[in-house]
Amino acid sequence: VLVLDRRSGVVDVDGIAVAGYDDPLESGAGLTGRRLMLHAEERGTAYRALLAWFDGLPRRPDIVMIHQHGLARALLAHAAEESGTPLLILTGHDHRQHIDQEGENVLVDGGTVGAGGPFAIGEAAAGFAILHLTAGNRLQSADLVQVEPLSGEGSARRVVFDVGR
């Protein structure tokens, strides 16, 4: 297992340049009393720290993994303002399966595969995304898969991206 955080820089994983940005609220102190969301007064500082980290990377990654969804959205907007290789951002935390796109930059949230634990059974489907990349490491399509854990009912949807530009 390769754990990526903001100190890891950009690493090559099977020829794909990947960087990771850990949760700024992760303290390692366990779950008791752990906050899950940034307070409004913390967001600006957290966004600036993320963008400074990204702009300071030694090279632009193909993929950035960011736990906090709000930070991922800020990076998506930032990447859309720049020119450069399209960026694929993978996020989670909000447990809602969706894809957002700004220009050629794409944010994918695969949903949740059970982080809500037993309290979410019957309320939220388990979901994940299967990503299909081109030989040049550009996102070609994403399959969004969801399964309701009690009934087993499921669905899959493919989103295709224009990579021919």
Short mmCIF file of N, CA and C in Angstrom, two decimals:
data_model
loop_
_atom_site.label_atom_id
_atom_site.label_comp_id
_atom_site.label_asym_id
_atom_site.label_seq_id
_atom_site.Cartn_x
_atom_site.Cartn_y
_atom_site.Cartn_z
N VAL A 1 0.85 -1.17 0.00
CA VAL A 1 0.00 0.00 0.00
C VAL A 1 0.89 1.23 0.00
N LEU A 2 0.59 2.15 -0.89
CA LEU A 2 1.30 3.41 -0.96
C LEU A 2 0.40 4.50 -0.40
N VAL A 3 0.77 5.09 0.71
CA VAL A 3 -0.01 6.16 1.32
C VAL A 3 0.52 7.48 0.79
N LEU A 4 -0.37 8.26 0.19
CA LEU A 4 0.02 9.56 -0.36
C LEU A 4 -0.50 10.66 0.54
N ASP A 5 0.36 11.59 0.87
CA ASP A 5 -0.05 12.79 1.57
C ASP A 5 0.71 13.96 0.96
N ARG A 6 0.50 15.13 1.49
CA ARG A 6 1.09 16.32 0.86
C ARG A 6 2.61 16.32 0.90
N ARG A 7 3.23 15.48 1.74
CA ARG A 7 4.69 15.39 1.79
C ARG A 7 5.25 14.41 0.78
N SER A 8 4.42 13.62 0.13
CA SER A 8 4.87 12.58 -0.81
C SER A 8 5.33 13.13 -2.14
N GLY A 9 4.91 14.35 -2.50
CA GLY A 9 5.24 14.89 -3.81
C GLY A 9 4.45 14.17 -4.88
N VAL A 10 5.05 14.04 -6.06
CA VAL A 10 4.42 13.34 -7.18
C VAL A 10 5.15 12.01 -7.35
N VAL A 11 4.40 10.92 -7.33
CA VAL A 11 4.99 9.59 -7.48
C VAL A 11 4.44 8.95 -8.75
N ASP A 12 5.22 8.07 -9.33
CA ASP A 12 4.78 7.33 -10.51
C ASP A 12 4.20 6.00 -10.08
N VAL A 13 2.96 5.75 -10.50
CA VAL A 13 2.28 4.49 -10.23
C VAL A 13 1.92 3.91 -11.59
N ASP A 14 2.65 2.90 -12.01
CA ASP A 14 2.43 2.27 -13.32
C ASP A 14 2.41 3.30 -14.45
N GLY A 15 3.32 4.27 -14.41
CA GLY A 15 3.44 5.27 -15.45
C GLY A 15 2.48 6.44 -15.33
N ILE A 16 1.73 6.50 -14.25
CA ILE A 16 0.79 7.60 -14.01
C ILE A 16 1.35 8.47 -12.89
N ALA A 17 1.45 9.76 -13.13
CA ALA A 17 1.94 10.69 -12.11
C ALA A 17 0.81 11.01 -11.14
N VAL A 18 0.99 10.64 -9.87
CA VAL A 18 -0.07 10.76 -8.87
C VAL A 18 0.45 11.54 -7.66
N ALA A 19 -0.40 12.41 -7.14
CA ALA A 19 -0.10 13.13 -5.90
C ALA A 19 -1.31 13.01 -4.97
N GLY A 20 -1.06 13.10 -3.68
CA GLY A 20 -2.14 12.99 -2.71
C GLY A 20 -2.07 14.09 -1.68
N TYR A 21 -3.24 14.53 -1.25
CA TYR A 21 -3.34 15.59 -0.24
C TYR A 21 -4.21 15.07 0.88
N ASP A 22 -3.62 14.88 2.04
CA ASP A 22 -4.33 14.29 3.16
C ASP A 22 -5.36 15.25 3.76
N ASP A 23 -6.19 14.69 4.61
CA ASP A 23 -7.25 15.46 5.27
C ASP A 23 -6.62 16.39 6.31
N PRO A 24 -6.81 17.71 6.18
CA PRO A 24 -6.21 18.61 7.16
C PRO A 24 -6.78 18.44 8.57
N LEU A 25 -7.90 17.75 8.70
CA LEU A 25 -8.50 17.52 10.01
C LEU A 25 -8.07 16.19 10.62
N GLU A 26 -7.28 15.41 9.89
CA GLU A 26 -6.81 14.12 10.41
C GLU A 26 -5.78 14.38 11.51
N SER A 27 -6.06 13.87 12.67
CA SER A 27 -5.16 14.11 13.79
C SER A 27 -4.48 12.85 14.28
N GLY A 28 -4.99 11.69 13.89
CA GLY A 28 -4.43 10.45 14.39
C GLY A 28 -4.88 10.13 15.81
N ALA A 29 -5.78 10.94 16.36
CA ALA A 29 -6.21 10.77 17.74
C ALA A 29 -7.44 9.86 17.88
N GLY A 30 -7.86 9.23 16.80
CA GLY A 30 -9.04 8.38 16.89
C GLY A 30 -10.29 9.13 16.48
N LEU A 31 -11.43 8.47 16.63
CA LEU A 31 -12.69 9.04 16.16
C LEU A 31 -13.40 9.91 17.19
N THR A 32 -13.13 9.71 18.45
CA THR A 32 -13.83 10.46 19.48
C THR A 32 -13.52 11.95 19.36
N GLY A 33 -14.54 12.74 19.17
CA GLY A 33 -14.38 14.19 19.10
C GLY A 33 -13.78 14.69 17.81
N ARG A 34 -13.57 13.83 16.84
CA ARG A 34 -12.95 14.24 15.57
C ARG A 34 -13.95 15.02 14.73
N ARG A 35 -13.53 16.20 14.26
CA ARG A 35 -14.38 16.98 13.37
C ARG A 35 -14.28 16.41 11.96
N LEU A 36 -15.37 16.50 11.22
CA LEU A 36 -15.39 15.98 9.86
C LEU A 36 -15.35 17.09 8.81
N MET A 37 -15.73 18.30 9.19
CA MET A 37 -15.80 19.40 8.23
C MET A 37 -14.96 20.57 8.73
N LEU A 38 -14.39 21.30 7.78
CA LEU A 38 -13.67 22.53 8.10
C LEU A 38 -14.69 23.60 8.50
N HIS A 39 -14.38 24.36 9.53
CA HIS A 39 -15.23 25.50 9.88
C HIS A 39 -15.06 26.57 8.82
N ALA A 40 -16.06 27.41 8.66
CA ALA A 40 -16.04 28.46 7.63
C ALA A 40 -14.79 29.32 7.71
N GLU A 41 -14.36 29.66 8.93
CA GLU A 41 -13.19 30.52 9.06
C GLU A 41 -11.89 29.80 8.72
N GLU A 42 -11.90 28.48 8.65
CA GLU A 42 -10.71 27.69 8.30
C GLU A 42 -10.58 27.46 6.80
N ARG A 43 -11.68 27.57 6.07
CA ARG A 43 -11.68 27.18 4.66
C ARG A 43 -10.70 27.98 3.82
N GLY A 44 -10.69 29.29 3.95
CA GLY A 44 -9.79 30.12 3.15
C GLY A 44 -8.34 29.74 3.34
N THR A 45 -7.94 29.54 4.57
CA THR A 45 -6.57 29.13 4.88
C THR A 45 -6.27 27.76 4.29
N ALA A 46 -7.21 26.82 4.43
CA ALA A 46 -7.03 25.47 3.89
C ALA A 46 -6.96 25.49 2.37
N TYR A 47 -7.79 26.31 1.71
CA TYR A 47 -7.76 26.40 0.25
C TYR A 47 -6.43 26.97 -0.22
N ARG A 48 -5.98 28.03 0.44
CA ARG A 48 -4.69 28.65 0.05
C ARG A 48 -3.54 27.67 0.25
N ALA A 49 -3.56 26.90 1.33
CA ALA A 49 -2.50 25.92 1.58
C ALA A 49 -2.50 24.84 0.50
N LEU A 50 -3.68 24.37 0.12
CA LEU A 50 -3.79 23.36 -0.94
C LEU A 50 -3.24 23.89 -2.27
N LEU A 51 -3.66 25.08 -2.66
CA LEU A 51 -3.24 25.63 -3.95
C LEU A 51 -1.75 25.93 -3.96
N ALA A 52 -1.21 26.39 -2.84
CA ALA A 52 0.24 26.62 -2.75
C ALA A 52 0.99 25.29 -2.86
N TRP A 53 0.47 24.25 -2.23
CA TRP A 53 1.06 22.91 -2.34
C TRP A 53 1.05 22.45 -3.80
N PHE A 54 -0.12 22.57 -4.46
CA PHE A 54 -0.24 22.11 -5.85
C PHE A 54 0.69 22.89 -6.77
N ASP A 55 0.69 24.21 -6.65
CA ASP A 55 1.54 25.03 -7.51
C ASP A 55 3.02 24.80 -7.24
N GLY A 56 3.35 24.31 -6.05
CA GLY A 56 4.74 24.05 -5.69
C GLY A 56 5.23 22.65 -6.01
N LEU A 57 4.36 21.80 -6.55
CA LEU A 57 4.80 20.45 -6.91
C LEU A 57 5.89 20.53 -7.99
N PRO A 58 6.83 19.60 -7.96
CA PRO A 58 7.93 19.65 -8.94
C PRO A 58 7.47 19.42 -10.38
N ARG A 59 6.33 18.77 -10.55
CA ARG A 59 5.73 18.57 -11.88
C ARG A 59 4.25 18.36 -11.70
N ARG A 60 3.51 18.64 -12.76
CA ARG A 60 2.05 18.52 -12.69
C ARG A 60 1.68 17.04 -12.75
N PRO A 61 0.91 16.57 -11.78
CA PRO A 61 0.48 15.17 -11.80
C PRO A 61 -0.67 14.96 -12.79
N ASP A 62 -0.88 13.71 -13.15
CA ASP A 62 -2.06 13.33 -13.95
C ASP A 62 -3.28 13.24 -13.04
N ILE A 63 -3.05 12.74 -11.82
CA ILE A 63 -4.13 12.50 -10.85
C ILE A 63 -3.74 13.08 -9.50
N VAL A 64 -4.70 13.75 -8.86
CA VAL A 64 -4.54 14.18 -7.47
C VAL A 64 -5.67 13.57 -6.67
N MET A 65 -5.30 12.96 -5.55
CA MET A 65 -6.28 12.37 -4.63
C MET A 65 -6.38 13.28 -3.41
N ILE A 66 -7.61 13.74 -3.12
CA ILE A 66 -7.84 14.66 -2.01
C ILE A 66 -9.03 14.15 -1.21
N HIS A 67 -8.85 13.99 0.08
CA HIS A 67 -9.94 13.46 0.91
C HIS A 67 -11.10 14.44 1.03
N GLN A 68 -10.84 15.66 1.41
CA GLN A 68 -11.90 16.65 1.65
C GLN A 68 -12.50 17.13 0.33
N HIS A 69 -13.78 16.91 0.14
CA HIS A 69 -14.45 17.27 -1.11
C HIS A 69 -14.37 18.77 -1.40
N GLY A 70 -14.53 19.61 -0.40
CA GLY A 70 -14.47 21.06 -0.61
C GLY A 70 -13.11 21.49 -1.14
N LEU A 71 -12.05 20.89 -0.63
CA LEU A 71 -10.71 21.19 -1.13
C LEU A 71 -10.56 20.72 -2.58
N ALA A 72 -11.13 19.56 -2.88
CA ALA A 72 -11.06 19.04 -4.24
C ALA A 72 -11.75 19.98 -5.22
N ARG A 73 -12.91 20.52 -4.82
CA ARG A 73 -13.63 21.49 -5.67
C ARG A 73 -12.78 22.74 -5.90
N ALA A 74 -12.07 23.21 -4.86
CA ALA A 74 -11.20 24.38 -5.01
C ALA A 74 -10.08 24.10 -5.99
N LEU A 75 -9.51 22.90 -5.94
CA LEU A 75 -8.44 22.55 -6.88
C LEU A 75 -8.99 22.43 -8.29
N LEU A 76 -10.20 21.91 -8.46
CA LEU A 76 -10.81 21.82 -9.78
C LEU A 76 -10.95 23.21 -10.40
N ALA A 77 -11.44 24.16 -9.63
CA ALA A 77 -11.60 25.54 -10.13
C ALA A 77 -10.23 26.14 -10.46
N HIS A 78 -9.24 25.88 -9.63
CA HIS A 78 -7.89 26.40 -9.84
C HIS A 78 -7.28 25.82 -11.13
N ALA A 79 -7.43 24.51 -11.30
CA ALA A 79 -6.88 23.85 -12.50
C ALA A 79 -7.55 24.38 -13.77
N ALA A 80 -8.83 24.72 -13.68
CA ALA A 80 -9.55 25.23 -14.85
C ALA A 80 -9.05 26.61 -15.26
N GLU A 81 -8.49 27.36 -14.31
CA GLU A 81 -7.95 28.70 -14.60
C GLU A 81 -6.57 28.64 -15.24
N GLU A 82 -5.90 27.50 -15.13
CA GLU A 82 -4.54 27.35 -15.65
C GLU A 82 -4.57 26.61 -16.98
N SER A 83 -3.50 26.77 -17.71
CA SER A 83 -3.33 25.90 -18.87
C SER A 83 -2.42 24.77 -18.42
N GLY A 84 -2.47 23.70 -19.12
CA GLY A 84 -1.64 22.56 -18.75
C GLY A 84 -2.38 21.27 -19.00
N THR A 85 -1.71 20.19 -18.70
CA THR A 85 -2.28 18.87 -18.87
C THR A 85 -3.57 18.77 -18.06
N PRO A 86 -4.63 18.19 -18.64
CA PRO A 86 -5.87 18.02 -17.87
C PRO A 86 -5.61 17.25 -16.58
N LEU A 87 -6.29 17.65 -15.54
CA LEU A 87 -6.10 17.07 -14.21
C LEU A 87 -7.31 16.23 -13.85
N LEU A 88 -7.05 15.04 -13.31
CA LEU A 88 -8.10 14.18 -12.78
C LEU A 88 -7.98 14.23 -11.26
N ILE A 89 -9.06 14.62 -10.59
CA ILE A 89 -9.08 14.74 -9.14
C ILE A 89 -10.02 13.68 -8.59
N LEU A 90 -9.52 12.88 -7.67
CA LEU A 90 -10.33 11.85 -7.02
C LEU A 90 -10.58 12.28 -5.58
N THR A 91 -11.83 12.22 -5.17
CA THR A 91 -12.19 12.68 -3.84
C THR A 91 -13.27 11.80 -3.24
N GLY A 92 -13.64 12.11 -2.04
CA GLY A 92 -14.67 11.38 -1.33
C GLY A 92 -15.22 12.25 -0.25
N HIS A 93 -15.28 11.72 0.94
CA HIS A 93 -15.66 12.40 2.16
C HIS A 93 -17.14 12.76 2.24
N ASP A 94 -17.74 13.23 1.16
CA ASP A 94 -19.15 13.59 1.23
C ASP A 94 -20.06 12.39 0.96
N HIS A 95 -19.50 11.26 0.53
CA HIS A 95 -20.23 10.01 0.33
C HIS A 95 -21.33 10.13 -0.73
N ARG A 96 -21.20 11.09 -1.63
CA ARG A 96 -22.18 11.26 -2.72
C ARG A 96 -21.48 11.00 -4.04
N GLN A 97 -21.97 10.08 -4.80
CA GLN A 97 -21.35 9.72 -6.07
C GLN A 97 -21.70 10.77 -7.13
N HIS A 98 -20.65 11.36 -7.70
CA HIS A 98 -20.88 12.36 -8.75
C HIS A 98 -19.58 12.65 -9.49
N ILE A 99 -19.75 13.28 -10.64
CA ILE A 99 -18.62 13.74 -11.46
C ILE A 99 -18.86 15.21 -11.77
N ASP A 100 -17.81 16.02 -11.57
CA ASP A 100 -17.86 17.44 -11.92
C ASP A 100 -16.74 17.70 -12.92
N GLN A 101 -17.00 18.58 -13.87
CA GLN A 101 -16.00 18.88 -14.89
C GLN A 101 -15.94 20.38 -15.12
N GLU A 102 -14.72 20.90 -15.19
CA GLU A 102 -14.49 22.29 -15.57
C GLU A 102 -13.41 22.26 -16.64
N GLY A 103 -13.80 22.63 -17.87
CA GLY A 103 -12.88 22.51 -18.99
C GLY A 103 -12.53 21.05 -19.19
N GLU A 104 -11.25 20.76 -19.29
CA GLU A 104 -10.81 19.37 -19.47
C GLU A 104 -10.46 18.70 -18.13
N ASN A 105 -10.64 19.41 -17.05
CA ASN A 105 -10.32 18.89 -15.71
C ASN A 105 -11.56 18.25 -15.11
N VAL A 106 -11.36 17.08 -14.48
CA VAL A 106 -12.50 16.30 -14.00
C VAL A 106 -12.29 15.91 -12.54
N LEU A 107 -13.35 16.02 -11.75
CA LEU A 107 -13.38 15.57 -10.37
C LEU A 107 -14.32 14.37 -10.30
N VAL A 108 -13.85 13.26 -9.74
CA VAL A 108 -14.68 12.06 -9.60
C VAL A 108 -14.79 11.70 -8.12
N ASP A 109 -16.02 11.57 -7.66
CA ASP A 109 -16.31 11.09 -6.31
C ASP A 109 -17.06 9.78 -6.50
N GLY A 110 -16.41 8.69 -6.17
CA GLY A 110 -17.01 7.37 -6.38
C GLY A 110 -18.13 7.03 -5.43
N GLY A 111 -18.33 7.84 -4.41
CA GLY A 111 -19.40 7.57 -3.45
C GLY A 111 -18.83 7.02 -2.17
N THR A 112 -19.41 5.95 -1.67
CA THR A 112 -18.94 5.34 -0.43
C THR A 112 -19.05 3.83 -0.54
N VAL A 113 -18.13 3.16 0.07
CA VAL A 113 -18.21 1.69 0.13
C VAL A 113 -18.38 1.24 1.57
N GLY A 114 -19.09 2.04 2.35
CA GLY A 114 -19.48 1.60 3.68
C GLY A 114 -18.91 2.38 4.83
N ALA A 115 -18.31 3.53 4.57
CA ALA A 115 -17.72 4.29 5.67
C ALA A 115 -18.79 4.74 6.66
N GLY A 116 -20.04 4.77 6.24
CA GLY A 116 -21.11 5.13 7.16
C GLY A 116 -21.39 4.03 8.17
N GLY A 117 -20.83 2.86 7.93
CA GLY A 117 -20.98 1.75 8.87
C GLY A 117 -22.40 1.23 8.94
N PRO A 118 -22.72 0.49 9.98
CA PRO A 118 -24.04 -0.14 10.09
C PRO A 118 -25.18 0.86 10.19
N PHE A 119 -24.89 2.10 10.59
CA PHE A 119 -25.95 3.09 10.75
C PHE A 119 -26.48 3.58 9.41
N ALA A 120 -25.73 3.39 8.33
CA ALA A 120 -26.14 3.87 7.02
C ALA A 120 -26.81 2.76 6.18
N ILE A 121 -26.85 1.54 6.69
CA ILE A 121 -27.45 0.45 5.93
C ILE A 121 -28.92 0.77 5.67
N GLY A 122 -29.33 0.62 4.44
CA GLY A 122 -30.70 0.91 4.05
C GLY A 122 -30.94 2.38 3.75
N GLU A 123 -29.99 3.23 4.08
CA GLU A 123 -30.13 4.66 3.80
C GLU A 123 -29.28 5.10 2.62
N ALA A 124 -28.11 4.50 2.45
CA ALA A 124 -27.19 4.92 1.39
C ALA A 124 -26.68 3.70 0.65
N ALA A 125 -26.67 3.80 -0.66
CA ALA A 125 -26.11 2.72 -1.47
C ALA A 125 -24.59 2.78 -1.39
N ALA A 126 -23.97 1.62 -1.50
CA ALA A 126 -22.52 1.57 -1.63
C ALA A 126 -22.18 1.90 -3.07
N GLY A 127 -21.16 2.70 -3.27
CA GLY A 127 -20.83 3.11 -4.63
C GLY A 127 -19.34 3.21 -4.83
N PHE A 128 -18.93 3.06 -6.07
CA PHE A 128 -17.53 3.23 -6.44
C PHE A 128 -17.47 3.58 -7.92
N ALA A 129 -16.31 4.02 -8.36
CA ALA A 129 -16.11 4.40 -9.76
C ALA A 129 -14.99 3.55 -10.34
N ILE A 130 -15.19 3.09 -11.55
CA ILE A 130 -14.15 2.40 -12.32
C ILE A 130 -13.72 3.38 -13.41
N LEU A 131 -12.44 3.74 -13.40
CA LEU A 131 -11.93 4.74 -14.34
C LEU A 131 -11.20 4.07 -15.49
N HIS A 132 -11.44 4.57 -16.70
CA HIS A 132 -10.79 4.06 -17.90
C HIS A 132 -9.94 5.19 -18.46
N LEU A 133 -8.62 4.96 -18.51
CA LEU A 133 -7.68 5.97 -18.97
C LEU A 133 -7.16 5.61 -20.36
N THR A 134 -6.80 6.64 -21.12
CA THR A 134 -6.17 6.43 -22.42
C THR A 134 -4.70 6.05 -22.18
N ALA A 135 -4.00 5.70 -23.25
CA ALA A 135 -2.57 5.38 -23.15
C ALA A 135 -1.79 6.59 -22.65
N GLY A 136 -2.31 7.80 -22.87
CA GLY A 136 -1.67 9.03 -22.40
C GLY A 136 -2.13 9.47 -21.02
N ASN A 137 -2.80 8.58 -20.28
CA ASN A 137 -3.26 8.82 -18.91
C ASN A 137 -4.33 9.90 -18.80
N ARG A 138 -5.14 10.06 -19.84
CA ARG A 138 -6.28 10.97 -19.80
C ARG A 138 -7.53 10.14 -19.51
N LEU A 139 -8.46 10.73 -18.77
CA LEU A 139 -9.69 10.03 -18.43
C LEU A 139 -10.56 9.91 -19.68
N GLN A 140 -10.82 8.68 -20.08
CA GLN A 140 -11.65 8.41 -21.26
C GLN A 140 -13.10 8.20 -20.87
N SER A 141 -13.32 7.43 -19.77
CA SER A 141 -14.67 7.21 -19.28
C SER A 141 -14.61 6.78 -17.82
N ALA A 142 -15.75 6.93 -17.15
CA ALA A 142 -15.87 6.51 -15.76
C ALA A 142 -17.17 5.75 -15.61
N ASP A 143 -17.09 4.58 -15.01
CA ASP A 143 -18.28 3.79 -14.70
C ASP A 143 -18.64 4.02 -13.24
N LEU A 144 -19.83 4.56 -13.01
CA LEU A 144 -20.31 4.79 -11.65
C LEU A 144 -21.23 3.63 -11.27
N VAL A 145 -20.83 2.87 -10.27
CA VAL A 145 -21.55 1.67 -9.86
C VAL A 145 -22.11 1.89 -8.46
N GLN A 146 -23.38 1.54 -8.27
CA GLN A 146 -24.01 1.63 -6.95
C GLN A 146 -24.77 0.35 -6.66
N VAL A 147 -24.70 -0.10 -5.41
CA VAL A 147 -25.44 -1.28 -4.97
C VAL A 147 -26.06 -0.96 -3.62
N GLU A 148 -27.35 -1.26 -3.49
CA GLU A 148 -28.04 -1.10 -2.21
C GLU A 148 -27.74 -2.37 -1.41
N PRO A 149 -27.06 -2.25 -0.26
CA PRO A 149 -26.56 -3.44 0.44
C PRO A 149 -27.62 -4.39 0.97
N LEU A 150 -28.81 -3.93 1.30
CA LEU A 150 -29.82 -4.85 1.84
C LEU A 150 -30.52 -5.64 0.74
N SER A 151 -30.96 -4.97 -0.31
CA SER A 151 -31.72 -5.65 -1.36
C SER A 151 -30.81 -6.23 -2.44
N GLY A 152 -29.61 -5.68 -2.59
CA GLY A 152 -28.73 -6.11 -3.67
C GLY A 152 -29.03 -5.40 -4.98
N GLU A 153 -30.04 -4.54 -4.99
CA GLU A 153 -30.37 -3.79 -6.21
C GLU A 153 -29.20 -2.89 -6.57
N GLY A 154 -28.89 -2.84 -7.86
CA GLY A 154 -27.74 -2.04 -8.27
C GLY A 154 -27.95 -1.33 -9.58
N SER A 155 -27.02 -0.45 -9.87
CA SER A 155 -27.06 0.26 -11.14
C SER A 155 -25.63 0.62 -11.53
N ALA A 156 -25.45 0.86 -12.82
CA ALA A 156 -24.15 1.30 -13.33
C ALA A 156 -24.42 2.30 -14.44
N ARG A 157 -23.59 3.33 -14.48
CA ARG A 157 -23.72 4.36 -15.51
C ARG A 157 -22.33 4.72 -16.00
N ARG A 158 -22.15 4.77 -17.31
CA ARG A 158 -20.86 5.15 -17.89
C ARG A 158 -20.93 6.61 -18.36
N VAL A 159 -19.93 7.38 -17.96
CA VAL A 159 -19.77 8.76 -18.42
C VAL A 159 -18.55 8.78 -19.32
N VAL A 160 -18.74 9.25 -20.56
CA VAL A 160 -17.66 9.27 -21.55
C VAL A 160 -17.17 10.70 -21.72
N PHE A 161 -15.85 10.87 -21.78
CA PHE A 161 -15.25 12.19 -21.91
C PHE A 161 -14.63 12.36 -23.28
N ASP A 162 -14.63 13.58 -23.77
CA ASP A 162 -14.04 13.89 -25.06
C ASP A 162 -12.54 14.09 -24.86
N VAL A 163 -11.75 13.12 -25.28
CA VAL A 163 -10.30 13.23 -25.14
C VAL A 163 -9.61 13.43 -26.48
N GLY A 164 -10.39 13.68 -27.51
CA GLY A 164 -9.84 13.80 -28.85
C GLY A 164 -9.36 15.20 -29.22
N ARG A 165 -9.45 16.14 -28.31
CA ARG A 165 -9.06 17.53 -28.62
C ARG A 165 -7.58 17.69 -28.71
#
